[in-house]
N, CA, C and O atoms as a MOPAC input file, in Angstrom:
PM7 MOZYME 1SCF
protein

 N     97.58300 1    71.07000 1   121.74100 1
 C     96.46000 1    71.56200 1   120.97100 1
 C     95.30900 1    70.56100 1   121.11100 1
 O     95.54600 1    69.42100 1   120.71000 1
 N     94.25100 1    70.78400 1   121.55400 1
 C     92.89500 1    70.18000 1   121.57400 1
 C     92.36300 1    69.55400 1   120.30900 1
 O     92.32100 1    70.30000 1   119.33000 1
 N     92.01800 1    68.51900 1   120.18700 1
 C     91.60100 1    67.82500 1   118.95900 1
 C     89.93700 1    68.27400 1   118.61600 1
 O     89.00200 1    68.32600 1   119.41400 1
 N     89.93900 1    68.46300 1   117.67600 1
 C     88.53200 1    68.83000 1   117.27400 1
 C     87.42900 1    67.85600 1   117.14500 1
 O     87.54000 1    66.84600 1   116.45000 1
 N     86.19700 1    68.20200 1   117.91700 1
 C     85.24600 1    66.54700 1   117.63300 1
 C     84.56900 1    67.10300 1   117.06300 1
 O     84.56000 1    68.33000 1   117.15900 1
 N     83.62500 1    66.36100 1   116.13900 1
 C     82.76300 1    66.57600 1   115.16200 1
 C     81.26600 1    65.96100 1   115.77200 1
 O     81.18100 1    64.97600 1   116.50600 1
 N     80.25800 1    66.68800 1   115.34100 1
 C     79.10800 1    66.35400 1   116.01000 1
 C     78.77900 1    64.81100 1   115.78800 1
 O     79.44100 1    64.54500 1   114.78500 1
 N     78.24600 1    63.87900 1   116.10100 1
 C     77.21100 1    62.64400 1   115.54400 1
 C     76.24700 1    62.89500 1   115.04200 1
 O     75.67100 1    61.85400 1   114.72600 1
 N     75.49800 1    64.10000 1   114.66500 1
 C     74.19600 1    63.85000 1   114.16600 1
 C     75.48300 1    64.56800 1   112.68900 1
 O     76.35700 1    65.42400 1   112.55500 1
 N     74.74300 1    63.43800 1   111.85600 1
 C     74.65200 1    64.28900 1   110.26300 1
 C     74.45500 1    65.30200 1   110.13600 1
 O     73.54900 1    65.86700 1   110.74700 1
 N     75.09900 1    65.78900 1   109.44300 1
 C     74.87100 1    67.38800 1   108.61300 1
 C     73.13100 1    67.83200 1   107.76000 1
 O     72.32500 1    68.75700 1   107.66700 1
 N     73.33000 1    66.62800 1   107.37200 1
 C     72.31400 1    66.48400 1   106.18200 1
 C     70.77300 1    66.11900 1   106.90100 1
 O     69.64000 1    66.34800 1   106.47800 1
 N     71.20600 1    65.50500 1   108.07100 1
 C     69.97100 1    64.52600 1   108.73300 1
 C     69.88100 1    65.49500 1   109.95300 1
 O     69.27100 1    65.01300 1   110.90800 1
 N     70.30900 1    66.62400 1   110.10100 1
 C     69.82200 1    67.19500 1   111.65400 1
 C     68.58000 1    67.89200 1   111.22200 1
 O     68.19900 1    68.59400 1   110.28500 1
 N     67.91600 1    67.15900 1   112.81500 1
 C     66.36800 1    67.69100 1   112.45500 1
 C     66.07800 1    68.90800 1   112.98800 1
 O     65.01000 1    69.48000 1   112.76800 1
 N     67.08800 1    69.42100 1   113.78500 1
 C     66.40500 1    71.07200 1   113.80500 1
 C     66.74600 1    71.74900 1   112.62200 1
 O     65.93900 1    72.50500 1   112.08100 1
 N     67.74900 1    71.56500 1   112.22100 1
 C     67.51000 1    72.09700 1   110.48800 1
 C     66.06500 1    72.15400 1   109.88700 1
 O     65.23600 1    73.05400 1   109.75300 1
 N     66.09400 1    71.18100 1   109.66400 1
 C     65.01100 1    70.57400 1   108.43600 1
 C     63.67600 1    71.70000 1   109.06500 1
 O     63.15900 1    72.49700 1   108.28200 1
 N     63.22900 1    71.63000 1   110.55400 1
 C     62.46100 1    72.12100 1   111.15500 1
 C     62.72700 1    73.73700 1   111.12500 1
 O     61.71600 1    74.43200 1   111.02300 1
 N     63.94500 1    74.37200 1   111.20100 1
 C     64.22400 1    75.69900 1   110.83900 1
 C     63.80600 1    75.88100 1   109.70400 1
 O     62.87900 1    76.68200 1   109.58200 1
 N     64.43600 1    75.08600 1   108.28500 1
 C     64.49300 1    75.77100 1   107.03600 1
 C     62.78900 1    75.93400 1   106.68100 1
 O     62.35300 1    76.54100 1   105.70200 1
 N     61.86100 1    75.16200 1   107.84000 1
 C     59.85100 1    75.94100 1   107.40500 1
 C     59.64400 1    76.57600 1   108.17800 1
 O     58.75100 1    77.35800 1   107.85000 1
 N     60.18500 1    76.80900 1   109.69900 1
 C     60.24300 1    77.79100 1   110.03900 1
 C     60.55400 1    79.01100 1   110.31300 1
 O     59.97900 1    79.95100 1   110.86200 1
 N     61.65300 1    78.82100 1   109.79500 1
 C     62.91700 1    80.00400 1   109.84400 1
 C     62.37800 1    81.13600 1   108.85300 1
 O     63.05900 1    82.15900 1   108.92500 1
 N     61.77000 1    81.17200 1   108.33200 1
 C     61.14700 1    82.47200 1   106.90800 1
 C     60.49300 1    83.48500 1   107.82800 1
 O     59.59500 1    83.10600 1   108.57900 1
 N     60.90200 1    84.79300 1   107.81700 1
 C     60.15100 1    85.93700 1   108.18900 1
 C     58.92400 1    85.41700 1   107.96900 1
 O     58.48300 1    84.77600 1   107.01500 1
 N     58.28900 1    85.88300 1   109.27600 1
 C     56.59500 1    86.18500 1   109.43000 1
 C     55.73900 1    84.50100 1   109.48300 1
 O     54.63100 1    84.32900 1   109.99100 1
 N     56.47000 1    83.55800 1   108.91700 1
 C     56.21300 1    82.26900 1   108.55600 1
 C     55.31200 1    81.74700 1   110.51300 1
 O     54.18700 1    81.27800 1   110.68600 1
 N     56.24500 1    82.04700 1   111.45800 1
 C     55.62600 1    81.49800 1   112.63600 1
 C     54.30700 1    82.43200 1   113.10300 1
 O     53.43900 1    81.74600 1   113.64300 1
 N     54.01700 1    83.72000 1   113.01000 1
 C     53.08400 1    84.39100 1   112.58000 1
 C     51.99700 1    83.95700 1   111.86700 1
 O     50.89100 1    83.52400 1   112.19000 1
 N     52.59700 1    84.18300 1   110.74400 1
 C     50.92500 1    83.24100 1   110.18400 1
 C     50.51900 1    82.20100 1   110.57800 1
 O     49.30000 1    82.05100 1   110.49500 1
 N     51.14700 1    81.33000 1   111.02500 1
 C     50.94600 1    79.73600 1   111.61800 1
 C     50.28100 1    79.98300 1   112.58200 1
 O     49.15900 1    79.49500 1   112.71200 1
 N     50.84800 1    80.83300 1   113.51800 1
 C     49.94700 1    81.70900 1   115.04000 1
 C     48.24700 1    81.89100 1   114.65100 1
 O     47.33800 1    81.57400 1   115.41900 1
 N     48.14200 1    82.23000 1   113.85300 1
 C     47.23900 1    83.05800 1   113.39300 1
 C     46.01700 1    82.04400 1   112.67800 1
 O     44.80500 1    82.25100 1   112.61800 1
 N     46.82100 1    80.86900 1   112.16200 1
 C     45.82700 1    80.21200 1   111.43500 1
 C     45.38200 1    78.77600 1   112.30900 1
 O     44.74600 1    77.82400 1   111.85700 1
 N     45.85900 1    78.92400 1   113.52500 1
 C     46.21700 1    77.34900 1   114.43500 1
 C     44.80300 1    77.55200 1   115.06300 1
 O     44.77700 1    76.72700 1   115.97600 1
 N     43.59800 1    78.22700 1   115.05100 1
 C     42.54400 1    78.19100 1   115.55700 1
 C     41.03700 1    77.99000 1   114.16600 1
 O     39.95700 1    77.42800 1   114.35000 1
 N     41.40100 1    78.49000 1   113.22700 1
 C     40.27500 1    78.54300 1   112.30100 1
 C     40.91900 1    79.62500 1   111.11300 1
 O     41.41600 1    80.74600 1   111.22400 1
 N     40.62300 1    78.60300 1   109.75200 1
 C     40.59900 1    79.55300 1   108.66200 1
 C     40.74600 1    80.77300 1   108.83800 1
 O     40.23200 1    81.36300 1   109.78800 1
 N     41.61800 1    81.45200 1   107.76500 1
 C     41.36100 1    82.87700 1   107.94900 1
 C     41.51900 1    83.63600 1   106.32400 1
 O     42.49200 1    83.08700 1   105.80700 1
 N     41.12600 1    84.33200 1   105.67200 1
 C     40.88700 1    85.09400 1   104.86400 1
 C     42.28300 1    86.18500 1   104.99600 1
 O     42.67900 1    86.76600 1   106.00600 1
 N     42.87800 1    86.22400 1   103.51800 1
 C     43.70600 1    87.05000 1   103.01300 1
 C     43.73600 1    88.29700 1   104.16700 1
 O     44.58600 1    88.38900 1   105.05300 1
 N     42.73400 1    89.13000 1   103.97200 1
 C     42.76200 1    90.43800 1   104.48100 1
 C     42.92300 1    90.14300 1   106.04300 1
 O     43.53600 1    90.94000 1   106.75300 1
 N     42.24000 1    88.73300 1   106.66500 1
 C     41.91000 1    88.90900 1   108.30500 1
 C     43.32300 1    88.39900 1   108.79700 1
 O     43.73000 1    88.91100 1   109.83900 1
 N     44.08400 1    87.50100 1   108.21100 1
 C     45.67100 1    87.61400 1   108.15600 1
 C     46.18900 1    88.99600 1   108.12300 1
 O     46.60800 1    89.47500 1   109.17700 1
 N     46.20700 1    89.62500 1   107.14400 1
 C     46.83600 1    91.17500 1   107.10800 1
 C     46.64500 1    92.26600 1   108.17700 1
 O     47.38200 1    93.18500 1   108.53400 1
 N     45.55700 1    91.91700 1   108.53000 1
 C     45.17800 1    92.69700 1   109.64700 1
 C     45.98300 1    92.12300 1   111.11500 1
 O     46.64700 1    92.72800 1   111.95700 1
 N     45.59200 1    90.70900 1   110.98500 1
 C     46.24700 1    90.09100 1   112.49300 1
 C     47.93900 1    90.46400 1   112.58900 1
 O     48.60900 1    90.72300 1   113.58800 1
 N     48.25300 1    90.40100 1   111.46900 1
 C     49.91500 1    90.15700 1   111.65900 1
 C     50.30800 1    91.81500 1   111.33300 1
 O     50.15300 1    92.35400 1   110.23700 1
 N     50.76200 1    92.35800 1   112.35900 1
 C     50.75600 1    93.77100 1   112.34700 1
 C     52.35500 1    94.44200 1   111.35800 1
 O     53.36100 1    93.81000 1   111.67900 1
 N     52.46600 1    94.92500 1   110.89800 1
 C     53.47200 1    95.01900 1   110.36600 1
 C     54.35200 1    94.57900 1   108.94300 1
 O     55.38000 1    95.01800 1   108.42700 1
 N     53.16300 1    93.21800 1   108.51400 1
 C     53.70800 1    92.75700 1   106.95100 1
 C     52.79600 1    93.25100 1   106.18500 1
 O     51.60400 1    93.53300 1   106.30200 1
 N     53.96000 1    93.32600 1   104.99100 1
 C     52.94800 1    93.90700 1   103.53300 1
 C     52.35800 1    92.94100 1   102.56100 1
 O     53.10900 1    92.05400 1   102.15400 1
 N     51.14900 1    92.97500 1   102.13500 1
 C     50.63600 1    92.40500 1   101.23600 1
 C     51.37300 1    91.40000 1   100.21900 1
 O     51.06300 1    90.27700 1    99.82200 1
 N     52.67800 1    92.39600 1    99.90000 1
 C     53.39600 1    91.17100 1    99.08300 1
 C     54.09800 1    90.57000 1    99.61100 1
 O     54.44400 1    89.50700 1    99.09500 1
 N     54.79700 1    91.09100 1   101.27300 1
 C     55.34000 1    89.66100 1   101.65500 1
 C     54.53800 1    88.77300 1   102.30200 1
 O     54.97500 1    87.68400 1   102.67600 1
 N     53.15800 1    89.19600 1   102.51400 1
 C     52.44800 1    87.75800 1   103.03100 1
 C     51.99900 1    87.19800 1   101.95700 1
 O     52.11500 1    85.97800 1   102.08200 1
 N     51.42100 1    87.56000 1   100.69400 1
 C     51.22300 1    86.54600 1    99.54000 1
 C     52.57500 1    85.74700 1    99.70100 1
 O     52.72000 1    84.90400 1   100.58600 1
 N     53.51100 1    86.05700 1    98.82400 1
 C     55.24300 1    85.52600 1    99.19800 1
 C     55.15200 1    84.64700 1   100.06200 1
 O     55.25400 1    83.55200 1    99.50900 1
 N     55.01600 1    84.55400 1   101.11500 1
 C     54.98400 1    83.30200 1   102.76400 1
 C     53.61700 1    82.63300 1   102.38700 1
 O     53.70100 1    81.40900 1   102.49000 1
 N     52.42500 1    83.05400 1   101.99400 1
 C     51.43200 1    81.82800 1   102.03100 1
 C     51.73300 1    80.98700 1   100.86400 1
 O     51.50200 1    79.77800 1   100.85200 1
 N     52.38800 1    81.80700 1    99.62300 1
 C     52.40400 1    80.71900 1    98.41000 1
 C     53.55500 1    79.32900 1    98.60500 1
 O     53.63100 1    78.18400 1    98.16000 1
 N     54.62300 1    80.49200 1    99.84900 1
 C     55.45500 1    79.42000 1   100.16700 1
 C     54.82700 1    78.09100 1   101.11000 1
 O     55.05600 1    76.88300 1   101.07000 1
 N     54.14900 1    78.73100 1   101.75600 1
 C     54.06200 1    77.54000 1   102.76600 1
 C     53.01500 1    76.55900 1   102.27500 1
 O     52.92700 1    75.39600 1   102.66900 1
 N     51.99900 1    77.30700 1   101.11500 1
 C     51.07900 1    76.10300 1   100.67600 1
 C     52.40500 1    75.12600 1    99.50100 1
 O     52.49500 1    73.92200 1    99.26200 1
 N     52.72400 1    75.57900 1    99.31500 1
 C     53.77500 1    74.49600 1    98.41300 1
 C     54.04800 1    73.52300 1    99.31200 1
 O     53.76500 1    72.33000 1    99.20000 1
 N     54.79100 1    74.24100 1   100.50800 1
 C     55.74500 1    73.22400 1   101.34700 1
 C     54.67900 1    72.12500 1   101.84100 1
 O     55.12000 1    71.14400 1   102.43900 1
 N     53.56700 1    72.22200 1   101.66200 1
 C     52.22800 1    71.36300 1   102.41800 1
 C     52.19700 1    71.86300 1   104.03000 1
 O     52.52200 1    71.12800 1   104.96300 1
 N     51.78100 1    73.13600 1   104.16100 1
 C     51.63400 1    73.71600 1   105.67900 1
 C     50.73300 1    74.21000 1   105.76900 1
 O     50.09900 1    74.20700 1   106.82500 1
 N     50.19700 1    75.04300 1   104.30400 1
 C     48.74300 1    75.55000 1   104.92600 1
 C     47.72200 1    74.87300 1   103.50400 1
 O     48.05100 1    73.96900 1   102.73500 1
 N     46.81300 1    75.43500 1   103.51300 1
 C     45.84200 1    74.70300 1   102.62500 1
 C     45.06700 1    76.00200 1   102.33600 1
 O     44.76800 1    76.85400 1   103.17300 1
 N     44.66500 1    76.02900 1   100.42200 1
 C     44.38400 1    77.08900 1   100.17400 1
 C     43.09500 1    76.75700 1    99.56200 1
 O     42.98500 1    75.86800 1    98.71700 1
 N     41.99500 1    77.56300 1   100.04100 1
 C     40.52100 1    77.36300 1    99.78400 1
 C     39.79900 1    78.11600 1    98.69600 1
 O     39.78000 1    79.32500 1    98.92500 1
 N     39.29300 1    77.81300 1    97.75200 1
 C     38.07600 1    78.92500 1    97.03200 1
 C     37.00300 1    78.84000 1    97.77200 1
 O     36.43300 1    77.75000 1    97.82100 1
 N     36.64800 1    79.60100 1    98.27600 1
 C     35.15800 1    79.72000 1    99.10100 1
 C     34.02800 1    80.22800 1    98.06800 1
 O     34.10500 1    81.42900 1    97.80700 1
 N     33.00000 1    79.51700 1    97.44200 1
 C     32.09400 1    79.99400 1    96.52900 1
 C     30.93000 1    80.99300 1    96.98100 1
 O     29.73300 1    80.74500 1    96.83400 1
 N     31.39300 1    82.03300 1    97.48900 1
 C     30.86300 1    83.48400 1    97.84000 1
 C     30.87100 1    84.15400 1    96.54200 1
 O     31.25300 1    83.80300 1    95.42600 1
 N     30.24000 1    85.41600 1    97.09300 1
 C     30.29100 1    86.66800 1    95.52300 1
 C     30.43100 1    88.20000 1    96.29200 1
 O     29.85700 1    88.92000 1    97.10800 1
 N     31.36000 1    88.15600 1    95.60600 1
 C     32.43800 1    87.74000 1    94.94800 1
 C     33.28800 1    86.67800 1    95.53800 1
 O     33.59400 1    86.86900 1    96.71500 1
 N     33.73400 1    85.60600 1    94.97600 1
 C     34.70200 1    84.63100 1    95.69800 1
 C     35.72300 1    84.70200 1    96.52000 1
 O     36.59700 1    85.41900 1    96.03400 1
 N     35.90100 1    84.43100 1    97.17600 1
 C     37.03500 1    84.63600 1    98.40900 1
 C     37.88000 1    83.56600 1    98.49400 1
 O     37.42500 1    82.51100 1    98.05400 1
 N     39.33400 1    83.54700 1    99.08000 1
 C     40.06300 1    82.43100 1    99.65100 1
 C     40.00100 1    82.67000 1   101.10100 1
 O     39.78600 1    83.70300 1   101.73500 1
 N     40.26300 1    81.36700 1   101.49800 1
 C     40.29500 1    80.72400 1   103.06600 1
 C     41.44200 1    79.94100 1   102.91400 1
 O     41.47100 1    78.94100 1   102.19700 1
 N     42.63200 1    80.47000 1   103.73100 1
 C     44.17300 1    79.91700 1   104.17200 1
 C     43.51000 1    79.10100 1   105.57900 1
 O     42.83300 1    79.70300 1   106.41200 1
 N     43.86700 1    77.50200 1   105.67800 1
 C     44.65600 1    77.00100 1   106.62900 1
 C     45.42300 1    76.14200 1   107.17100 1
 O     46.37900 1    75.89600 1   106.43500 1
 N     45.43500 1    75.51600 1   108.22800 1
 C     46.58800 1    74.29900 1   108.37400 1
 C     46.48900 1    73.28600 1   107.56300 1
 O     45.52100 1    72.61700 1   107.20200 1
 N     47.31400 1    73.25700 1   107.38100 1
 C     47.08700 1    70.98000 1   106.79100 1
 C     46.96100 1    70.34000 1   107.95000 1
 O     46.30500 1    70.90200 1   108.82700 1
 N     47.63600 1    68.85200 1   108.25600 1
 C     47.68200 1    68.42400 1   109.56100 1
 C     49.19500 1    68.29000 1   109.77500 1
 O     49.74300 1    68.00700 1   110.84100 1
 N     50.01500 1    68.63400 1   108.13300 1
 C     51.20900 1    68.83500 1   108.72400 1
 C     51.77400 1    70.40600 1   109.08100 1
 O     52.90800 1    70.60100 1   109.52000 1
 N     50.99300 1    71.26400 1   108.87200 1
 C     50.98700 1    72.13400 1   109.58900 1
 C     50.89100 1    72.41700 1   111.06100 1
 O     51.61300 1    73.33500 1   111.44900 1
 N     49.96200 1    71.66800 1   112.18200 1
 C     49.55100 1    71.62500 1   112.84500 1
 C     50.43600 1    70.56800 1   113.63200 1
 O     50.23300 1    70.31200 1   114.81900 1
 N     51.49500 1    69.94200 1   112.82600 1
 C     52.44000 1    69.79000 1   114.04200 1
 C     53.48300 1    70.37500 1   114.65400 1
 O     54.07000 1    70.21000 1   115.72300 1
 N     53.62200 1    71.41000 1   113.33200 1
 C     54.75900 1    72.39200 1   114.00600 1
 C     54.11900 1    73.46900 1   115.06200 1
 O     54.82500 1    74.36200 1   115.53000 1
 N     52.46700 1    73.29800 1   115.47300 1
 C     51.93100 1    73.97800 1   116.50100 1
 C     52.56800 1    73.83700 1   117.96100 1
 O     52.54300 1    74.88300 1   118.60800 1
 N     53.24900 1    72.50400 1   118.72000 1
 C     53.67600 1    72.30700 1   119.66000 1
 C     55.10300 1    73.35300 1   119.95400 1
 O     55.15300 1    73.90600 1   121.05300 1
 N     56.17500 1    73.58500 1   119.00300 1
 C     57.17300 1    74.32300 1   118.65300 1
 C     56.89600 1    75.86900 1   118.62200 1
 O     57.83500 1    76.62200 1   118.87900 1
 N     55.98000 1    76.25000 1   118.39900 1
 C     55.60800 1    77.67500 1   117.97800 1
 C     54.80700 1    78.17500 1   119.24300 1
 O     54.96200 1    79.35100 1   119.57100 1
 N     54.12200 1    77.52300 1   119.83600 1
 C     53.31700 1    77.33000 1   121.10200 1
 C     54.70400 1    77.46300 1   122.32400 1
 O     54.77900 1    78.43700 1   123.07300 1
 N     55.76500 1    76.27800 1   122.34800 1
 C     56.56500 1    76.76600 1   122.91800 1
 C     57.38800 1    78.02800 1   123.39700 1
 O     57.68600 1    78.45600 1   124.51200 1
 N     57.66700 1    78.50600 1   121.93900 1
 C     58.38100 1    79.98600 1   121.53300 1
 C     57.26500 1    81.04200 1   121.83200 1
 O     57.53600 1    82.00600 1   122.54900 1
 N     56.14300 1    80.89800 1   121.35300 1
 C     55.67300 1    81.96800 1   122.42900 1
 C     55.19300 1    81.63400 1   124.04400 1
 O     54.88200 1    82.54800 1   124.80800 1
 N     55.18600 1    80.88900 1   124.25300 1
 C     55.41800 1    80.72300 1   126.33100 1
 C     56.91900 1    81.41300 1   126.69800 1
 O     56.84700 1    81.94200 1   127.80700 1
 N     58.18400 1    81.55300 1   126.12200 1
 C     59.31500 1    81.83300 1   126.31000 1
 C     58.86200 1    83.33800 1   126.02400 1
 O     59.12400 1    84.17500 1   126.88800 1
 N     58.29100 1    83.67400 1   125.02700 1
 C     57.98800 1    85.36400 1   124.88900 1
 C     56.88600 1    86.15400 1   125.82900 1
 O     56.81300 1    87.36600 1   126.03200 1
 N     56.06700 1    85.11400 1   126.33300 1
 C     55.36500 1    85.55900 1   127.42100 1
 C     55.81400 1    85.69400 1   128.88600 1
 O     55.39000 1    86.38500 1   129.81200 1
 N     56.87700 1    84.74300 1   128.77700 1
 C     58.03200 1    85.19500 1   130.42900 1
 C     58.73000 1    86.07600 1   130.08200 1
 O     58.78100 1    86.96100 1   130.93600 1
 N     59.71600 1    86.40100 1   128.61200 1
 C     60.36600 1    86.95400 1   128.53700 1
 C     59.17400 1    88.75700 1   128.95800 1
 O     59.45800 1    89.27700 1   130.03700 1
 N     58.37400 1    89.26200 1   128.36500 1
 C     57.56700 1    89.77600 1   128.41200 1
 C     57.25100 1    90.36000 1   130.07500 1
 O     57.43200 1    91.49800 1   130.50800 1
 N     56.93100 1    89.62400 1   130.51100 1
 C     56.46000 1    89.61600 1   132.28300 1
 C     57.93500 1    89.96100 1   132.46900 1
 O     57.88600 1    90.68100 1   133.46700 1
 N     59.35500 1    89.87400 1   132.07200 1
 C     60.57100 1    90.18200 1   132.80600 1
 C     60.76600 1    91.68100 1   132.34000 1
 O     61.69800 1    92.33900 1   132.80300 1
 N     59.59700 1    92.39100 1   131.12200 1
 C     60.30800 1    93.40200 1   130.96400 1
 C     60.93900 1    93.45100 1   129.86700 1
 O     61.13300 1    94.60200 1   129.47700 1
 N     61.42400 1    92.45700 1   129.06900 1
 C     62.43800 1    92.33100 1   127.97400 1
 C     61.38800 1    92.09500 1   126.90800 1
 O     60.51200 1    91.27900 1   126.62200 1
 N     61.95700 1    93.30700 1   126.43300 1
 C     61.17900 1    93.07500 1   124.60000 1
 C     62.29600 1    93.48800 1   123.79600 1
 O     63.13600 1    94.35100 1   124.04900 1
 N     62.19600 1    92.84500 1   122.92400 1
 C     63.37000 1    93.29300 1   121.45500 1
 C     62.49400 1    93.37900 1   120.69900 1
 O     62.71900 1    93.66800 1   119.52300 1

């Protein structure tokens, strides 16, 4: 019988974890997509990200401004508006998300969509 090895990285300390559990949330790499060029306004989010509803993108921005990922603006217009965007720790999980879609743009050119 083969002896079982156990990984070396910690359970507790693996960093693709830590890096999943802010990215891993429905729609979460989406909005990040979306906000990695310039502010964007409630509605111009809703529009970009085809397919989520109003309450699950409130839901994902309230999450991610907690987590310190995006940054939430009063813009003193009239009527007042908010402006969602990166922090700068937002903007490092840009290299990762940037990756994953280059893999969806070959995958794409092969034909394969899920």
């Amino acid at each position: 019988m083969l002896k079982r090895r156990k990984s070396k990285i910690e359970t507790f300390a693996c960093p693709l974890k830590s890096c999943m559990n802010l990215l891993g949330g429905a729609w979460t790499p989406n909005i990040l997509w979306y906000l990695k060029i310039n502010p964007r306004r409630f509605s111009e989010l809703k529009d970009d990200i085809e397919g989520i509803s109003a309450k699950v993108l409130t839901q994902r921005l309230k999450e991610l401004v907690a987590s310190g990922l995006v940054v939430r603006t009063v813009v003193s217009t009239s009527p007042p508006s908010v402006e969602y965007g990166l922090t700068e720790f937002g903007c490092e999980l840009l290299p990762a998300i940037e990756a994953i879609a280059e893999v969806g743009y070959r995958l794409q050119e092969r034909g394969i969509r899920l």
